[in-house]
């Protein structure tokens, strides 16, 4: 499959909810009254920053959330989303600065929504997380201290996840998933996007080194 085909299938799989539809999901599935909603950046899922109106039932709760609508492919694998949610809850309980997973009116962590796209009925898993305020690393000056803190947090995260267990954990082990670091060679079919320049040479060298130095030892690494 070419990168063009990948991009096309990705576009077909990505949800295209309007702000009105997303608001209706929050209100009907999670029982919260939306006062403001706006799209957030996303890759192949769809995210919305949601503000809710305070009511007598939500006085003590948060007023900002993130509505996450999974793409059609991930939505076919509810075990994957369930494990992701349990990891978030596990890390939250361990004291990490993570969002909280919200329950639906039916006391579930996800809900499957069916939407008529005009040509077919598509199903999407939706979930709601509390909004975690902050700034993306890309938008702030990077210092040695900041990098040290990121590394420290990553190490603590890694150690904590050694203790995480779930009967459906294997759902995370997706073959040919391009965001899995052991699948670096899959990037080869996308290097044309870099054109002919020094950056491409560096990327090609790294991919080749990964094949020679890492692929042969993958079975010895903890995952």
Short mmCIF file of C-alpha atoms in Angstrom, two decimals:
data_model
loop_
_atom_site.label_atom_id
_atom_site.label_comp_id
_atom_site.label_asym_id
_atom_site.label_seq_id
_atom_site.Cartn_x
_atom_site.Cartn_y
_atom_site.Cartn_z
CA UNK A 1 0.00 0.00 0.00
CA UNK A 2 1.37 3.39 -0.95
CA UNK A 3 1.60 6.34 1.40
CA UNK A 4 -1.15 7.96 -0.65
CA UNK A 5 -3.40 4.98 0.01
CA UNK A 6 -2.51 5.17 3.71
CA UNK A 7 -3.45 8.83 3.82
CA UNK A 8 -6.69 8.18 1.98
CA UNK A 9 -7.74 5.32 4.28
CA UNK A 10 -6.77 7.45 7.26
CA UNK A 11 -8.94 10.29 5.99
CA UNK A 12 -11.86 7.90 5.56
CA UNK A 13 -11.38 6.53 9.07
CA UNK A 14 -11.09 9.88 10.85
CA UNK A 15 -14.33 11.13 12.43
CA UNK A 16 -15.87 14.34 11.09
CA UNK A 17 -18.27 15.35 13.85
CA UNK A 18 -19.51 18.93 13.78
CA UNK A 19 -19.43 21.01 16.95
CA UNK A 20 -23.21 20.64 17.20
CA UNK A 21 -22.95 16.83 16.96
CA UNK A 22 -20.12 16.73 19.49
CA UNK A 23 -22.12 18.85 21.94
CA UNK A 24 -25.08 16.52 21.53
CA UNK A 25 -22.84 13.55 22.36
CA UNK A 26 -21.58 15.16 25.57
CA UNK A 27 -25.11 15.97 26.68
CA UNK A 28 -26.81 12.71 25.68
CA UNK A 29 -24.05 10.27 26.66
CA UNK A 30 -22.43 11.99 29.64
CA UNK A 31 -25.30 14.12 30.89
CA UNK A 32 -23.38 17.41 30.88
CA UNK A 33 -24.69 20.71 29.54
CA UNK A 34 -22.23 22.24 27.07
CA UNK A 35 -21.65 26.00 27.22
CA UNK A 36 -18.75 26.15 24.75
CA UNK A 37 -16.98 23.66 22.48
CA UNK A 38 -14.07 23.96 20.07
CA UNK A 39 -11.95 21.48 18.07
CA UNK A 40 -8.48 20.44 19.24
CA UNK A 41 -5.62 19.22 17.01
CA UNK A 42 -5.67 15.49 16.28
CA UNK A 43 -4.12 12.92 13.98
CA UNK A 44 -6.60 10.18 13.11
CA UNK A 45 -9.09 10.65 15.96
CA UNK A 46 -11.16 13.76 16.66
CA UNK A 47 -10.85 15.85 19.83
CA UNK A 48 -12.93 18.69 21.26
CA UNK A 49 -12.26 21.06 24.16
CA UNK A 50 -15.54 21.18 26.06
CA UNK A 51 -16.72 23.75 28.62
CA UNK A 52 -19.81 22.81 30.61
CA UNK A 53 -22.40 24.87 32.43
CA UNK A 54 -22.49 24.44 36.19
CA UNK A 55 -25.63 22.86 37.59
CA UNK A 56 -26.62 21.80 41.09
CA UNK A 57 -25.37 18.29 40.20
CA UNK A 58 -21.98 19.45 38.84
CA UNK A 59 -21.12 22.27 41.24
CA UNK A 60 -18.08 20.50 42.69
CA UNK A 61 -16.82 18.92 39.47
CA UNK A 62 -14.54 20.21 36.71
CA UNK A 63 -15.93 22.51 34.04
CA UNK A 64 -13.49 21.68 31.22
CA UNK A 65 -13.22 18.35 29.42
CA UNK A 66 -11.85 16.71 26.29
CA UNK A 67 -14.23 14.69 24.15
CA UNK A 68 -12.29 12.03 22.26
CA UNK A 69 -13.90 10.37 19.24
CA UNK A 70 -11.91 7.37 18.03
CA UNK A 71 -11.44 6.68 14.33
CA UNK A 72 -13.45 3.91 12.71
CA UNK A 73 -10.59 1.39 12.84
CA UNK A 74 -9.84 1.87 16.55
CA UNK A 75 -13.57 1.88 17.25
CA UNK A 76 -13.71 -1.72 16.00
CA UNK A 77 -11.32 -2.64 18.83
CA UNK A 78 -13.04 -1.60 22.09
CA UNK A 79 -10.49 -3.62 24.11
CA UNK A 80 -7.78 -1.20 22.93
CA UNK A 81 -9.67 1.86 24.18
CA UNK A 82 -10.60 0.08 27.42
CA UNK A 83 -6.95 -0.68 28.18
CA UNK A 84 -5.96 2.91 27.38
CA UNK A 85 -8.59 4.16 29.82
CA UNK A 86 -7.44 1.77 32.54
CA UNK A 87 -3.83 2.92 32.06
CA UNK A 88 -4.93 6.53 32.52
CA UNK A 89 -6.84 5.59 35.70
CA UNK A 90 -3.89 3.55 36.96
CA UNK A 91 -1.46 6.44 36.47
CA UNK A 92 -3.89 8.90 38.02
CA UNK A 93 -4.13 6.69 41.13
CA UNK A 94 -0.32 6.49 41.22
CA UNK A 95 -0.07 10.28 41.47
CA UNK A 96 0.82 11.18 37.89
CA UNK A 97 -0.53 14.44 36.40
CA UNK A 98 -3.00 12.79 34.05
CA UNK A 99 -6.58 13.46 33.08
CA UNK A 100 -9.47 11.60 34.72
CA UNK A 101 -11.71 9.24 32.76
CA UNK A 102 -15.38 10.22 32.99
CA UNK A 103 -18.27 7.79 33.23
CA UNK A 104 -21.25 7.76 30.89
CA UNK A 105 -24.79 7.95 32.20
CA UNK A 106 -24.77 4.15 31.95
CA UNK A 107 -21.62 4.00 34.15
CA UNK A 108 -19.29 2.96 31.31
CA UNK A 109 -16.01 4.59 30.24
CA UNK A 110 -16.89 4.57 26.52
CA UNK A 111 -19.96 4.63 24.32
CA UNK A 112 -20.40 3.48 20.71
CA UNK A 113 -22.11 6.12 18.58
CA UNK A 114 -23.53 5.44 15.12
CA UNK A 115 -23.60 8.34 12.66
CA UNK A 116 -25.17 8.47 9.19
CA UNK A 117 -22.43 9.85 6.91
CA UNK A 118 -24.84 10.15 4.00
CA UNK A 119 -23.58 7.04 2.23
CA UNK A 120 -23.29 4.63 5.17
CA UNK A 121 -23.68 4.26 8.91
CA UNK A 122 -20.34 4.62 10.72
CA UNK A 123 -19.69 3.73 14.35
CA UNK A 124 -17.32 5.61 16.65
CA UNK A 125 -16.25 5.01 20.23
CA UNK A 126 -16.48 8.19 22.28
CA UNK A 127 -15.05 8.97 25.72
CA UNK A 128 -14.72 12.01 27.91
CA UNK A 129 -11.63 13.02 29.90
CA UNK A 130 -11.07 15.95 32.20
CA UNK A 131 -9.11 18.75 30.54
CA UNK A 132 -5.48 18.99 31.61
CA UNK A 133 -4.29 22.61 31.28
CA UNK A 134 -0.76 23.39 30.18
CA UNK A 135 1.42 24.30 27.21
CA UNK A 136 2.80 21.91 24.58
CA UNK A 137 6.59 21.49 24.80
CA UNK A 138 6.87 22.78 21.22
CA UNK A 139 5.56 26.17 22.32
CA UNK A 140 7.95 26.91 25.19
CA UNK A 141 11.74 27.47 25.32
CA UNK A 142 13.58 24.21 25.90
CA UNK A 143 16.17 24.21 28.66
CA UNK A 144 18.48 21.54 30.06
CA UNK A 145 16.42 21.54 33.25
CA UNK A 146 13.19 21.00 31.34
CA UNK A 147 14.67 18.09 29.39
CA UNK A 148 15.92 16.60 32.66
CA UNK A 149 12.44 16.86 34.17
CA UNK A 150 10.87 15.24 31.11
CA UNK A 151 13.38 12.39 31.30
CA UNK A 152 12.73 11.94 35.02
CA UNK A 153 8.98 11.82 34.47
CA UNK A 154 9.37 9.35 31.60
CA UNK A 155 11.49 7.07 33.80
CA UNK A 156 8.96 7.21 36.65
CA UNK A 157 6.19 6.48 34.17
CA UNK A 158 8.10 3.48 32.82
CA UNK A 159 8.71 2.08 36.31
CA UNK A 160 5.08 2.57 37.33
CA UNK A 161 3.76 0.81 34.21
CA UNK A 162 5.81 -2.28 35.05
CA UNK A 163 3.17 -2.91 37.71
CA UNK A 164 0.20 -2.40 35.40
CA UNK A 165 -1.74 -5.54 34.55
CA UNK A 166 -4.89 -6.01 32.53
CA UNK A 167 -6.39 -9.14 30.91
CA UNK A 168 -6.68 -7.32 27.57
CA UNK A 169 -3.20 -5.77 27.58
CA UNK A 170 -2.27 -7.66 24.41
CA UNK A 171 -4.63 -5.38 22.47
CA UNK A 172 -1.88 -2.73 22.61
CA UNK A 173 0.50 -4.95 20.64
CA UNK A 174 -0.58 -3.97 17.13
CA UNK A 175 1.57 -5.16 14.27
CA UNK A 176 2.51 -2.57 11.65
CA UNK A 177 1.38 0.27 13.95
CA UNK A 178 3.52 3.14 12.73
CA UNK A 179 3.73 4.88 16.14
CA UNK A 180 5.33 1.81 17.72
CA UNK A 181 9.05 2.58 18.07
CA UNK A 182 10.03 -0.94 17.01
CA UNK A 183 8.40 -0.27 13.63
CA UNK A 184 10.89 2.42 12.56
CA UNK A 185 11.51 0.69 9.18
CA UNK A 186 7.88 1.38 8.22
CA UNK A 187 8.89 5.03 7.87
CA UNK A 188 10.89 4.22 4.74
CA UNK A 189 7.85 4.57 2.51
CA UNK A 190 7.31 8.13 3.74
CA UNK A 191 10.82 9.57 3.27
CA UNK A 192 9.86 11.02 -0.12
CA UNK A 193 7.88 13.63 1.81
CA UNK A 194 11.22 15.12 2.91
CA UNK A 195 12.38 15.81 -0.63
CA UNK A 196 16.11 15.63 -1.39
CA UNK A 197 17.98 17.32 1.43
CA UNK A 198 20.20 16.72 4.46
CA UNK A 199 17.23 15.88 6.67
CA UNK A 200 16.31 12.99 4.41
CA UNK A 201 19.88 11.68 4.50
CA UNK A 202 19.86 11.73 8.30
CA UNK A 203 16.50 9.95 8.49
CA UNK A 204 17.62 7.27 6.03
CA UNK A 205 20.83 6.74 8.01
CA UNK A 206 18.89 6.36 11.27
CA UNK A 207 16.48 3.85 9.70
CA UNK A 208 19.40 1.84 8.32
CA UNK A 209 21.19 1.88 11.68
CA UNK A 210 17.99 0.75 13.38
CA UNK A 211 17.78 -2.21 11.01
CA UNK A 212 21.40 -3.18 11.59
CA UNK A 213 21.83 -2.44 15.29
CA UNK A 214 18.36 -2.72 16.86
CA UNK A 215 16.21 -5.12 14.84
CA UNK A 216 18.64 -7.97 15.49
CA UNK A 217 18.38 -7.39 19.27
CA UNK A 218 14.69 -6.55 19.69
CA UNK A 219 13.89 -9.84 21.37
CA UNK A 220 16.30 -8.95 24.22
CA UNK A 221 14.60 -5.66 25.10
CA UNK A 222 11.90 -5.21 27.70
CA UNK A 223 8.65 -4.01 26.15
#
